[in-house]
Amino acid sequence: MTVREKLGQVQQLAWTGETGPGGGQTARAEAAARAGLLGSVLNIHGARHSNDLQRIAVEESRLGIPLLFGLDVIHGFWTAFPIPLAQASSFDPSVARRDAEVSAREARSNGVHWTFSPMVDVSHEPRWGRIAEGCGEDPYLTAAFAAAKVRGYQGAPDGGELQRGDRIAACAKHFVAYGGAEGGRDYNTVDVSEQRLRNLYLPPFKAAADAGVATFMASFNTVGGVPAHGNTHTMNEILKGEWGFEGFVVSDYTGVEELIAHGFAADGADAGGLALTAGLDMEMVSTNVADHGEALLADGRLTMERLDDAVARILRLKFALGLFDAPYTDESAAIAGPTAPARATARETAGRSMVLLRNEDSLLPLSPSVASIAVVGPFADSTALHGTWAGPGAHRFPSVSILDGVREAAPGAEVRHAGQIPAEAAAAARTSDVAVVVVGEDPELSGEAAVRSDIGLPPGQEELIAAVAATGTPFVVVLVNGRPLVLGDWLESAAAVLEAWHPGLEAGHAVADVLFGAVDPGGRLPVTFPRAVGQIPVYYNHENTGRPYDPTRPDERFVSKYLDLEHGPRFPFGHGLGYTTFTVSEPELSRDTVARDTLERGETVNVRVTVTNTGARTGDEVVQLYVHDVTASITQPVRRLRGFERVTLEPGASTTVTFRLGTEDLGFWTNDPAGTFVLERGRIDLYTGKSSMTRTYRTLTIV
Ligand code: GLC
C-alpha cells in the first residue's frame, strides 16, 4: 500500500449528514473510493445502493480494498425496539440481545456491516438527552446489557461469526465518561477522578471488550482536561494497553477536528497527529489525517508504525466480516421491513421494559370488558413513539398508537379519544369508566443535543392531567419519554402511573398488554427519578458523606440536604410495582467470614435469597443484590448493584436465587492511574430486596 492508500483506510466519510453538523460527503466519498483513498462510509444503507459504491472501490481502485459501511443501528433497523433506557428497565439482558439479533439480520441484509452501538455511557444526568440511549446510572447493569448487545450483533466473542449474513460488527461508545457532562449539557466538560472513571464509567466498556466488541468510538468530551479523542491514557494505556484491545477506535463524527475548538490542537494537522498518536485509528467525517498525514509522517508527529497499526486494525475487521471474499450484499435477500416474528419480539420486549410506578387501589390491570374508556393526551394517538436514534424504520413504519392498542385490547368497550385540549380530554373522561392519559416527551426532546434544563412534563400536560382529575373518573397516566422526569403534584391525583418510555414500533400493543394485564409489569427503574431539577445529581450509588441525612432526625440542620425539598428521590433506582405481591427473604450467606486470599484465589461467597409470590396472579419480580463496603480506603457508594435476577412465579410459588460474589464484586479500583484494583479486609454489608432502598442485609467480614 502507498502512504496515501494507508491514510485513505483511516478515513471514514458520511454519505448523508443526518447525524452530525455539516452536510453529506457523497461526491467526495465516491471520488475517494474510486482512487482507493477511503476506508469506510457511514449513513448509507440499502443493498443496491451500497453495492454501487462498493463496486467503485473494489473494481475501479488500484488495490480493490472493500469499504466498511457503518450506521447507527441503536435499537432497531426496520423494527424499532424500545429505547435502550427502556430495555435496561427490563433487568433482562436477553431483551437487548434479541433487539441486536433482529437488528443485525435486518441491517446486514441491507448492506450495513457495522453499527455504532451499543452506547454504554453510564449517566447520573437526566437533563442529558442521551440518557435515553444508555442503560442508566449503574455500571453493573449497563455492563450486563453491553455484553448482551455485543453478542447479539456479533455472535461469538472471537468474531468468527462476523462473516455471516445475519451479523454486524459492533461499536462500544462513547469512550469515555460522556455521560458525566457537567450540567448534563451535551459535549460539556467531564472531570472525574481516576477511581470514579474506573469504578463507574469504564466497567461497561470492559464488558463490551470482553464480549469481543470489534470497535470503540471516542467521545466528544474531555476527561480530566484531555479530550477523549486525544487521550492517550484512556485509548493507549487503558484500552489497548491494560485491556489488550485489538480492534480499532473510530472518532465520533468531527471529534478529531474538534480538538482545535477544545484548545488542545493548534490546527488540523496537529489534531490528526495528536489523535492517531493517542490511539485513535479511524477519523469520521473530518479529514485531518488524510489531508495532513504525509506532512505529519515527514515531521515525525506521526510514525509509520502507528499508521500501519491503525490500518492493520481496520483491515482485520474487513477480513473478519468476509468483505474481501464477498464484498457485495445479496440484493435478493434484503429484508424489506419488519416481519411478524420481529414485530412479536419488539412487542414482547417492550412489554418487559415498562415500569409500574404507582397503582393505588389496584386500578390496574384494567378489565378487557370495561364498558367505556377515554384515551386522551398529546401522544394518545401518536404513531411516532419509536424514540431517538430509532433507525431507518422510524421513517417508514409508524408505531402502533396507544389508542389503537387499547381499542384492540378492549373490543367491546366504547373508546373515546381526545388530544391535548384539557376541556376535550375532560369531556371524554367524564363520561367514561376509566381514563388513560398519555403524556411525556416528543422523541425530538430526547437524544443527542437534546438537553433540557427543566425536566418536568412539557407545557400544557399538567393542566390536561388536572382537567381529567377534576372529573373524578379514575385514571392512569402513561408516560412516553426518554429520560427521568420531574413528576409534579399531579402524581397523587393519578391512581396509576406506568412508565412506558418510548416503546418503539409495537408501542400501542405493548402498552395495552400491560394496561389490561396480558403482561405483568416487571420492569424496574435503571435510573433515579428526582423530585426537582435542582436536586440533580441524585442517584442511588452515592457516597454517604460525613454528614448524611438521617430520616429519624429530619430537623437536624447540619447535614447534607436541601432546606426547601423533601430528602431523597421521587422514585429510586430499582423501583417498580407489579400486579401481584412478593416477599424477598433475608440473604443467606454461604459463609459470614472469608479470608481475602481465598477470594483472590477465585472462590466466591454465595448469597441465597428466596422469593415467594404471595399474591393471586402470576407475576415478575426482580431480585436485587447490593454491596456496601462500610469502611474502605476510598469511600464506597452506600449501595452497589452486584446481582439481579428477574423471576416469574405463579401464585404461592417460591424460588431461590443464588448470587456468587467474588473479588470483582467486593473490591474497587483506586486512584492509581496505572490501574490498581484492591480487595480490602473488613465489613461488607450485602443487601437484598426489590429496589436500591432495601434495608435488608447480612454482614460479610473479609479477614
Ligand atoms: C453522532 C453521535 C454518535 C454517532 C455518530 C455517527 O455525533 O455522537 O453516537 O454514532 O455521530 O452518526
XYZ file of C-alpha atoms and ligand atoms in Angstrom:
715
model
C 0.000 0.000 0.000
C 1.225 3.510 -0.702
C 1.266 6.045 2.129
C -1.762 7.787 0.636
C -3.645 4.483 0.376
C -2.843 3.796 4.039
C -4.062 7.258 5.029
C -7.203 6.572 2.996
C -8.026 3.459 5.005
C -8.062 5.609 8.125
C -10.708 7.884 6.630
C -14.470 7.476 7.021
C -16.833 9.858 5.164
C -20.558 10.490 5.622
C -22.874 9.597 2.750
C -25.534 11.842 4.278
C -25.064 14.385 7.044
C -28.153 13.384 9.002
C -26.304 12.553 12.238
C -23.972 15.466 12.695
C -23.037 19.005 11.717
C -22.393 19.860 8.095
C -23.832 18.076 5.101
C -23.154 14.749 3.429
C -19.888 13.974 1.622
C -21.330 11.887 -1.199
C -19.240 13.256 -4.075
C -16.024 13.178 -2.066
C -16.786 9.621 -0.951
C -17.289 8.395 -4.495
C -14.101 10.049 -5.735
C -12.062 8.778 -2.795
C -13.452 5.267 -3.233
C -12.516 5.289 -6.902
C -8.982 6.472 -6.022
C -8.586 3.797 -3.331
C -8.271 6.512 -0.691
C -11.249 5.671 1.532
C -11.735 3.085 4.300
C -15.353 3.451 5.312
C -18.632 5.279 4.761
C -21.366 5.950 7.321
C -25.049 6.819 6.900
C -25.522 4.636 3.837
C -27.826 1.592 3.650
C -29.679 -0.428 1.032
C -28.178 -3.450 -0.694
C -28.233 -1.981 -4.210
C -27.186 1.483 -3.051
C -24.224 0.240 -1.037
C -23.234 -2.264 -3.726
C -22.995 0.543 -6.264
C -20.477 2.377 -4.078
C -18.685 -0.831 -3.107
C -18.254 -1.716 -6.796
C -16.418 1.555 -7.366
C -13.967 0.791 -4.552
C -13.445 -2.867 -5.388
C -13.397 -2.741 -9.188
C -12.037 0.717 -10.015
C -9.339 1.345 -7.389
C -5.743 0.042 -7.624
C -5.931 -2.417 -4.708
C -9.688 -3.053 -4.646
C -9.917 -2.878 -0.862
C -13.621 -3.080 0.088
C -15.309 -0.300 2.029
C -16.776 -0.753 5.511
C -20.347 0.563 5.762
C -21.386 1.872 9.199
C -24.762 3.067 10.504
C -26.341 3.922 13.852
C -28.444 0.837 14.465
C -29.018 1.648 18.144
C -32.321 -0.065 18.905
C -33.553 -1.270 15.559
C -33.102 -1.054 11.812
C -36.592 -1.620 10.302
C -38.084 -2.933 13.541
C -37.737 -0.237 16.206
C -37.303 -1.785 19.645
C -37.802 0.159 22.899
C -35.110 2.767 23.554
C -32.077 1.324 25.375
C -33.057 3.008 28.656
C -36.365 1.144 28.419
C -34.582 -2.104 27.635
C -32.438 -1.645 30.732
C -35.659 -1.275 32.752
C -36.409 -4.917 31.940
C -33.413 -6.019 34.043
C -33.313 -8.803 31.439
C -30.232 -8.623 29.167
C -31.869 -11.039 26.741
C -34.103 -8.115 25.739
C -31.012 -6.325 24.426
C -29.647 -9.457 22.800
C -32.904 -10.076 20.949
C -33.016 -6.470 19.735
C -29.445 -6.837 18.460
C -30.091 -10.151 16.721
C -33.111 -8.845 14.816
C -31.349 -5.565 14.058
C -28.219 -7.304 12.778
C -30.222 -9.528 10.460
C -32.186 -6.600 9.024
C -29.188 -4.277 8.746
C -26.691 -6.721 7.192
C -29.223 -7.787 4.564
C -29.464 -4.115 3.641
C -25.754 -3.550 3.192
C -24.745 -2.415 6.678
C -21.578 -4.102 8.059
C -21.066 -2.141 11.290
C -23.296 -0.454 13.846
C -22.241 2.367 16.163
C -23.841 0.532 19.065
C -24.070 -0.330 21.987
C -23.955 3.036 23.654
C -22.786 2.163 27.175
C -22.379 5.556 28.808
C -23.364 5.473 32.478
C -25.051 8.723 33.464
C -26.407 10.433 36.579
C -27.777 13.235 34.432
C -31.472 13.161 33.373
C -31.133 16.605 31.777
C -28.827 14.960 29.204
C -30.883 13.828 26.233
C -28.594 10.887 25.527
C -29.515 9.175 28.796
C -32.186 7.643 26.554
C -29.522 5.764 24.595
C -27.789 4.138 27.522
C -28.769 1.878 30.397
C -28.961 4.436 33.199
C -26.919 5.126 36.290
C -25.437 1.796 37.210
C -22.238 0.290 35.749
C -23.078 -3.337 36.597
C -26.478 -3.259 34.881
C -25.005 -1.354 31.926
C -22.166 -3.870 31.654
C -24.600 -6.789 31.520
C -26.554 -5.119 28.725
C -23.396 -4.110 26.887
C -22.191 -7.704 26.708
C -25.623 -8.968 25.672
C -25.941 -6.427 22.891
C -22.452 -7.109 21.523
C -23.173 -10.855 21.450
C -26.500 -10.189 19.730
C -24.882 -8.153 16.979
C -21.640 -10.126 16.522
C -22.245 -13.649 17.822
C -19.250 -15.491 19.252
C -16.683 -13.290 21.069
C -13.877 -14.388 18.738
C -15.566 -12.662 15.801
C -15.874 -15.976 13.977
C -19.496 -15.303 13.023
C -18.968 -11.820 11.593
C -18.868 -13.061 8.011
C -22.424 -14.382 8.385
C -25.257 -12.549 6.675
C -27.031 -12.006 9.994
C -24.164 -10.464 11.972
C -22.709 -6.970 12.083
C -19.682 -5.531 13.848
C -20.486 -3.572 16.995
C -19.004 -0.422 18.489
C -18.803 0.409 22.203
C -19.376 4.126 22.638
C -18.663 6.835 23.690
C -15.247 6.224 25.109
C -15.269 7.532 27.799
C -17.359 9.182 30.559
C -19.542 11.101 28.080
C -22.488 10.675 30.484
C -20.727 12.764 33.103
C -21.006 16.077 31.225
C -21.286 18.985 33.643
C -24.865 20.215 33.911
C -25.949 17.403 31.639
C -25.111 19.745 28.767
C -24.095 17.717 25.757
C -20.393 17.785 24.761
C -19.562 19.584 28.041
C -16.591 19.116 30.346
C -16.133 15.888 32.288
C -13.647 15.996 35.138
C -13.627 12.816 37.190
C -11.126 11.172 39.491
C -9.315 8.056 38.303
C -11.284 5.957 40.800
C -14.636 7.224 39.560
C -13.511 6.756 35.947
C -12.595 3.161 36.688
C -15.409 2.230 39.078
C -18.314 3.983 37.358
C -17.611 4.719 33.681
C -15.173 2.068 32.445
C -16.795 -1.236 33.556
C -19.402 -1.379 30.749
C -16.658 -0.759 28.174
C -14.560 -3.551 29.669
C -17.606 -5.829 29.481
C -18.037 -4.946 25.817
C -14.337 -5.606 25.178
C -14.583 -8.952 26.981
C -17.572 -9.811 24.789
C -15.344 -9.248 21.753
C -16.670 -5.905 20.544
C -14.988 -5.126 17.239
C -14.623 -1.367 17.663
C -14.819 1.555 20.092
C -15.854 5.129 19.427
C -14.160 8.050 21.168
C -16.346 10.590 22.949
C -16.671 14.339 22.389
C -15.868 15.312 25.978
C -12.648 15.944 27.829
C -11.618 13.547 30.589
C -9.640 15.398 33.226
C -8.838 18.213 30.836
C -7.709 15.965 27.965
C -10.196 15.460 25.109
C -11.094 11.790 24.691
C -10.114 11.999 21.008
C -6.564 12.833 22.044
C -6.409 10.937 25.316
C -3.527 8.506 25.370
C -4.367 7.442 28.940
C -7.791 6.105 28.016
C -7.083 4.837 24.497
C -3.459 3.674 24.569
C -2.812 2.929 28.236
C -6.173 1.515 29.351
C -7.994 0.245 26.241
C -5.083 -1.025 24.150
C -2.556 -1.477 26.951
C -4.240 -2.845 30.062
C -7.106 -4.476 28.190
C -5.145 -5.594 25.108
C -7.873 -4.412 22.740
C -7.028 -5.428 19.142
C -9.918 -3.813 17.338
C -9.989 -0.205 16.274
C -11.168 3.134 17.647
C -13.185 5.405 15.393
C -13.702 9.085 16.086
C -17.159 10.393 16.798
C -18.149 12.486 13.803
C -15.866 15.574 13.686
C -14.304 14.791 17.051
C -10.766 14.973 15.656
C -11.356 18.420 14.170
C -12.947 19.493 17.458
C -9.598 19.091 19.218
C -8.932 22.582 17.864
C -12.061 24.068 19.478
C -11.199 22.268 22.698
C -7.961 24.210 22.706
C -5.948 21.013 22.560
C -4.734 21.109 18.924
C -3.343 24.155 17.118
C -4.725 23.213 13.688
C -5.990 20.298 11.603
C -2.580 18.735 11.138
C -1.936 18.935 14.878
C -5.363 17.425 15.565
C -4.776 14.498 13.220
C -1.330 13.761 14.624
C -2.405 14.032 18.257
C -5.472 11.827 17.738
C -3.728 8.983 15.937
C -0.763 9.074 18.283
C -3.139 8.916 21.276
C -4.666 5.695 19.935
C -7.435 6.723 17.547
C -7.449 4.582 14.400
C -10.117 5.988 12.055
C -11.273 9.584 11.502
C -15.000 10.058 10.879
C -16.105 12.942 8.616
C -13.296 15.423 9.274
C -10.280 14.650 7.092
C -7.240 15.867 9.008
C -5.279 12.616 8.942
C -5.892 12.086 5.239
C -5.144 15.720 4.395
C -2.045 16.170 6.583
C -0.784 12.624 7.108
C 2.177 12.838 4.723
C 3.391 16.034 6.394
C 2.866 14.507 9.847
C 4.946 11.488 8.839
C 7.635 13.739 7.413
C 7.995 15.825 10.567
C 7.639 12.918 12.974
C 4.344 13.881 14.551
C 3.011 10.583 13.254
C 5.071 7.404 12.913
C 4.680 4.909 10.093
C 4.465 2.196 12.757
C 1.386 3.861 14.266
C -0.216 4.375 10.855
C 0.452 0.761 9.875
C -1.059 -0.416 13.157
C -4.221 1.629 12.587
C -4.567 0.343 9.015
C -3.976 -3.246 10.127
C -6.705 -2.986 12.766
C -9.153 -1.718 10.180
C -8.229 -4.336 7.571
C -8.516 -7.134 10.149
C -12.169 -6.251 10.692
C -12.809 -6.190 6.932
C -11.301 -9.672 6.683
C -13.351 -10.891 9.693
C -16.519 -9.599 8.021
C -15.613 -11.561 4.882
C -15.589 -8.414 2.764
C -12.515 -9.351 0.758
C -14.119 -12.627 -0.297
C -17.689 -11.324 -0.624
C -17.761 -7.512 -0.787
C -21.319 -7.261 -2.134
C -24.665 -7.736 -0.422
C -27.121 -10.179 -1.938
C -29.859 -7.845 -3.126
C -32.341 -10.700 -3.456
C -32.029 -11.458 0.262
C -32.618 -7.922 1.504
C -35.224 -7.814 4.282
C -37.777 -5.207 3.217
C -39.412 -4.420 6.546
C -40.491 -5.674 9.976
C -41.527 -9.321 9.791
C -44.266 -10.734 12.005
C -41.728 -12.517 14.251
C -39.705 -9.295 14.531
C -42.825 -7.372 15.492
C -43.690 -10.030 18.074
C -40.215 -9.720 19.587
C -40.482 -5.940 19.628
C -43.868 -6.174 21.340
C -42.688 -8.678 23.939
C -39.501 -6.808 24.785
C -41.394 -3.522 25.055
C -43.847 -5.088 27.496
C -40.925 -6.298 29.623
C -39.401 -2.822 29.593
C -42.205 -0.900 31.266
C -42.189 0.162 34.920
C -45.341 0.491 37.007
C -44.501 3.445 39.248
C -47.811 3.674 41.107
C -51.029 1.672 41.302
C -53.345 2.863 44.067
C -56.448 0.778 44.728
C -55.185 -1.649 42.111
C -56.741 0.388 39.339
C -54.579 -1.675 37.025
C -54.893 -4.081 35.354
C -57.976 -2.804 33.549
C -60.690 -5.260 32.634
C -60.969 -6.008 28.912
C -64.741 -5.907 29.432
C -64.705 -2.320 30.657
C -67.749 -0.560 29.155
C -66.158 2.780 28.319
C -62.617 4.113 28.346
C -61.185 7.508 27.452
C -57.752 7.593 25.837
C -56.543 11.178 25.879
C -53.434 13.335 25.730
C -50.933 14.628 23.180
C -49.470 11.179 22.497
C -52.663 9.098 22.757
C -52.871 8.589 19.002
C -49.209 9.169 18.175
C -47.640 6.787 15.690
C -44.173 8.230 16.304
C -43.223 6.556 19.583
C -40.028 4.949 18.253
C -37.749 7.184 20.347
C -34.434 8.764 19.495
C -31.924 7.023 17.174
C -34.687 4.654 16.036
C -33.096 3.742 12.690
C -34.446 3.896 9.114
C -37.614 2.060 10.145
C -38.862 5.048 12.113
C -39.302 6.996 8.868
C -41.155 4.197 7.083
C -43.041 2.098 9.622
C -45.264 4.039 12.044
C -45.532 2.760 15.581
C -48.812 1.281 16.780
C -50.641 4.032 18.635
C -51.737 3.534 22.227
C -55.268 4.428 21.129
C -55.259 1.568 18.637
C -53.664 -0.755 21.160
C -56.426 -0.061 23.665
C -59.152 -0.475 21.032
C -57.768 -3.910 20.107
C -57.417 -4.978 23.747
C -60.964 -3.937 24.680
C -63.007 -4.555 21.525
C -66.319 -4.290 23.349
C -65.581 -1.000 25.033
C -66.692 2.418 23.915
C -63.337 4.128 23.431
C -63.373 7.908 23.462
C -60.339 9.845 22.224
C -59.251 13.434 22.820
C -55.930 15.132 22.175
C -54.165 17.746 24.213
C -57.011 20.179 24.823
C -57.804 19.871 28.567
C -61.524 20.560 28.197
C -61.868 17.947 25.458
C -59.897 15.411 27.465
C -62.083 16.101 30.496
C -65.247 15.717 28.417
C -64.085 12.309 27.187
C -63.070 11.193 30.684
C -66.160 12.483 32.461
C -68.498 10.008 30.768
C -66.095 7.063 30.835
C -65.480 4.363 33.436
C -61.744 4.965 33.302
C -59.294 7.236 31.511
C -55.834 6.610 30.085
C -53.838 9.853 29.906
C -50.836 9.628 27.600
C -48.251 12.338 28.228
C -44.496 12.718 28.056
C -41.866 13.864 25.596
C -41.818 14.115 21.859
C -38.828 11.963 20.777
C -37.291 15.182 19.417
C -36.734 16.199 23.068
C -34.582 13.110 23.513
C -31.180 12.005 22.231
C -28.143 13.946 21.031
C -28.060 17.697 21.512
C -31.481 17.448 23.222
C -30.662 18.714 26.709
C -33.488 20.104 28.861
C -32.856 22.486 31.753
C -36.334 21.708 33.100
C -37.310 18.042 33.035
C -40.944 18.345 34.047
C -43.786 17.419 31.713
C -43.762 19.777 28.706
C -46.140 22.787 28.799
C -49.867 22.097 28.926
C -49.652 18.477 30.016
C -50.075 19.034 33.752
C -53.130 21.172 33.019
C -54.567 18.335 30.961
C -53.999 15.873 33.799
C -55.647 18.280 36.268
C -58.671 18.630 33.992
C -59.090 14.853 33.854
C -58.540 14.545 37.626
C -61.278 17.111 38.232
C -63.844 14.869 36.558
C -63.457 12.250 39.307
C -63.058 9.481 36.753
C -60.236 7.149 37.864
C -57.298 7.466 35.529
C -53.901 6.030 34.722
C -51.091 8.187 33.367
C -48.929 6.528 30.729
C -45.564 8.257 30.350
C -43.829 8.126 26.980
C -40.440 9.763 27.459
C -36.703 9.326 27.011
C -35.387 10.412 30.406
C -36.415 10.514 34.062
C -38.940 13.326 34.528
C -39.784 15.505 37.478
C -43.336 14.327 38.205
C -45.316 17.188 39.707
C -48.055 17.334 42.326
C -50.413 15.702 39.862
C -48.806 12.405 40.831
C -51.038 11.987 43.891
C -54.167 12.518 41.785
C -53.325 9.676 39.385
C -54.333 6.280 40.736
C -51.778 4.626 38.485
C -48.667 5.730 36.593
C -46.991 3.494 34.005
C -43.514 4.418 32.723
C -43.595 3.181 29.136
C -40.577 5.182 27.866
C -40.503 5.376 24.051
C -41.581 1.785 23.357
C -40.803 1.518 19.637
C -42.712 0.054 16.713
C -45.140 -2.003 18.809
C -45.794 0.765 21.358
C -49.592 0.593 21.438
C -49.790 -3.171 21.623
C -47.192 -3.374 24.400
C -48.801 -0.619 26.483
C -52.218 -2.269 26.135
C -50.730 -5.656 27.044
C -49.588 -4.174 30.352
C -52.659 -1.998 30.996
C -55.023 -4.968 30.571
C -52.812 -7.474 32.376
C -51.779 -9.695 29.482
C -48.255 -8.780 30.556
C -47.316 -8.259 34.176
C -45.253 -5.055 34.574
C -41.951 -6.496 35.755
C -39.665 -3.610 34.787
C -37.665 -1.692 37.384
C -36.080 1.785 37.162
C -32.480 1.776 35.865
C -32.233 5.427 36.786
C -33.405 7.654 39.629
C -36.395 9.997 39.254
C -35.564 13.288 41.036
C -38.088 15.348 42.998
C -36.889 18.546 41.364
C -34.352 19.542 38.750
C -32.477 21.377 41.481
C -31.859 18.076 43.204
C -29.711 16.785 40.326
C -27.395 14.951 40.598
C -29.339 12.462 42.678
C -28.526 8.799 42.244
C -28.573 5.630 44.314
C -24.885 4.679 44.136
C -23.774 7.773 46.010
C -21.215 8.207 48.764
C -22.506 8.593 52.331
C -20.721 11.896 53.068
C -19.538 12.810 56.566
C -22.918 14.322 57.422
C -25.541 12.066 55.861
C -29.217 12.918 56.185
C -30.851 10.886 58.944
C -34.569 10.295 58.309
C -35.097 9.714 62.019
C -33.827 13.244 62.682
C -35.374 15.287 59.844
C -34.873 18.595 61.676
C -31.136 18.168 62.036
C -29.712 21.219 60.281
C -26.073 20.437 59.655
C -26.480 17.502 57.315
C -26.368 17.030 53.540
C -29.896 18.039 52.470
C -31.939 20.849 50.902
C -33.826 23.376 53.026
C -36.667 23.562 50.506
C -37.062 19.984 49.269
C -38.038 16.666 50.794
C -34.996 14.419 51.007
C -34.440 11.536 48.633
C -35.632 10.756 45.106
C -39.227 10.727 43.876
C -38.629 7.129 42.704
C -35.371 5.236 43.385
C -33.198 3.041 41.236
C -34.650 -0.486 41.100
C -38.216 0.637 41.905
C -41.206 -0.917 40.186
C -44.561 -2.483 41.064
C -46.466 -5.413 39.610
C -49.991 -6.841 39.712
C -49.189 -9.349 42.415
C -47.115 -9.247 45.610
C -43.843 -10.888 46.537
C -41.712 -11.452 49.575
C -37.940 -11.489 49.277
C -36.128 -13.195 52.130
C -33.117 -12.010 54.046
C -29.890 -13.064 52.362
C -28.347 -16.345 53.476
C -24.567 -16.354 53.113
C -22.507 -19.465 52.406
C -20.114 -18.015 54.948
C -20.131 -14.904 57.143
C -16.353 -14.630 57.161
C -13.921 -15.219 54.352
C -10.162 -14.820 54.032
C -9.115 -12.271 51.469
C -6.724 -14.654 49.764
C -9.495 -17.239 49.486
C -11.416 -14.766 47.360
C -8.297 -13.765 45.471
C -7.802 -17.448 44.609
C -11.122 -17.230 42.793
C -13.505 -18.669 45.374
C -16.852 -16.980 45.918
C -19.279 -16.198 48.697
C -22.751 -17.357 47.744
C -25.832 -15.364 48.676
C -29.166 -17.190 48.582
C -32.472 -15.384 48.518
C -35.944 -16.931 48.499
C -38.670 -15.165 46.567
C -42.337 -16.005 47.019
C -45.389 -14.873 45.073
C -47.803 -14.033 47.864
C -50.500 -12.678 45.568
C -53.252 -14.066 43.373
C -51.714 -13.525 39.944
C -48.666 -14.801 38.150
C -46.084 -12.058 38.033
C -42.454 -10.988 37.771
C -40.109 -9.766 40.465
C -36.539 -8.524 40.054
C -34.431 -9.687 42.952
C -31.583 -7.274 43.512
C -28.313 -7.672 45.407
C -26.337 -4.630 46.558
C -22.913 -4.406 48.168
C -21.764 -1.776 50.659
C -18.136 -1.746 51.759
C -18.642 0.079 55.034
C -15.041 1.138 55.657
C -12.551 1.474 52.801
C -9.502 3.448 51.743
C -11.708 5.122 49.139
C -15.222 5.924 50.370
C -17.602 3.485 48.733
C -21.169 4.018 47.468
C -23.840 3.175 50.041
C -25.110 0.612 47.559
C -23.535 -1.015 44.501
C -25.659 -3.358 42.403
C -23.781 -6.663 42.048
C -26.570 -9.050 41.209
C -30.061 -9.096 39.761
C -32.415 -11.752 38.532
C -35.920 -11.378 37.121
C -38.156 -14.288 38.067
C -41.703 -15.219 37.039
C -43.759 -17.035 39.661
C -47.264 -18.498 39.857
C -49.374 -17.514 42.879
C -47.967 -19.161 46.009
C -44.830 -20.371 44.271
C -41.332 -19.768 45.595
C -37.886 -19.938 44.124
C -34.361 -19.483 45.393
C -31.963 -17.162 43.672
C -28.245 -17.590 44.280
C -25.688 -14.860 43.649
C -21.971 -15.656 43.625
C -19.735 -12.835 44.833
C -16.035 -12.777 44.038
C -13.174 -10.325 44.186
C -14.517 -8.270 41.297
C -17.792 -7.745 43.204
C -16.269 -6.867 46.561
C -13.218 -4.828 45.620
C -12.732 -1.495 43.868
C -10.282 0.500 41.739
C -8.089 3.065 43.457
C -6.871 6.430 42.173
C -3.731 4.851 40.724
C -3.596 5.909 37.030
C -1.759 2.682 36.267
C -4.837 0.765 37.386
C -4.832 -0.839 40.841
C -7.782 -2.944 41.965
C -7.935 -3.716 45.677
C -9.904 -6.067 47.893
C -9.718 -4.769 51.432
C -10.351 -6.574 54.702
C -13.276 -5.560 56.869
C -17.057 -5.372 56.944
C -19.159 -5.570 53.814
C -22.948 -5.399 54.078
C -24.854 -7.425 51.491
C -28.348 -6.104 50.802
C -31.102 -7.997 49.002
C -34.535 -6.769 48.032
C -36.807 -5.198 45.460
C -35.068 -1.864 44.976
C -31.992 0.100 45.996
C -33.944 1.299 49.037
C -33.903 -2.158 50.642
C -32.713 -2.195 54.237
C -32.388 -5.969 54.498
C -28.800 -7.084 54.792
C -26.332 -9.560 56.244
C -22.726 -8.704 57.008
C -19.776 -10.460 55.408
C -16.393 -9.980 57.025
C -13.248 -10.270 54.907
C -10.259 -11.210 57.037
C -23.031 11.313 16.343
C -23.112 10.566 17.665
C -22.614 9.147 17.596
C -22.969 8.562 16.247
C -22.155 9.299 15.201
C -22.420 8.789 13.784
O -22.369 12.532 16.567
O -22.434 11.187 18.764
O -23.204 8.434 18.690
O -22.653 7.171 16.223
O -22.389 10.697 15.250
O -23.736 9.049 13.414
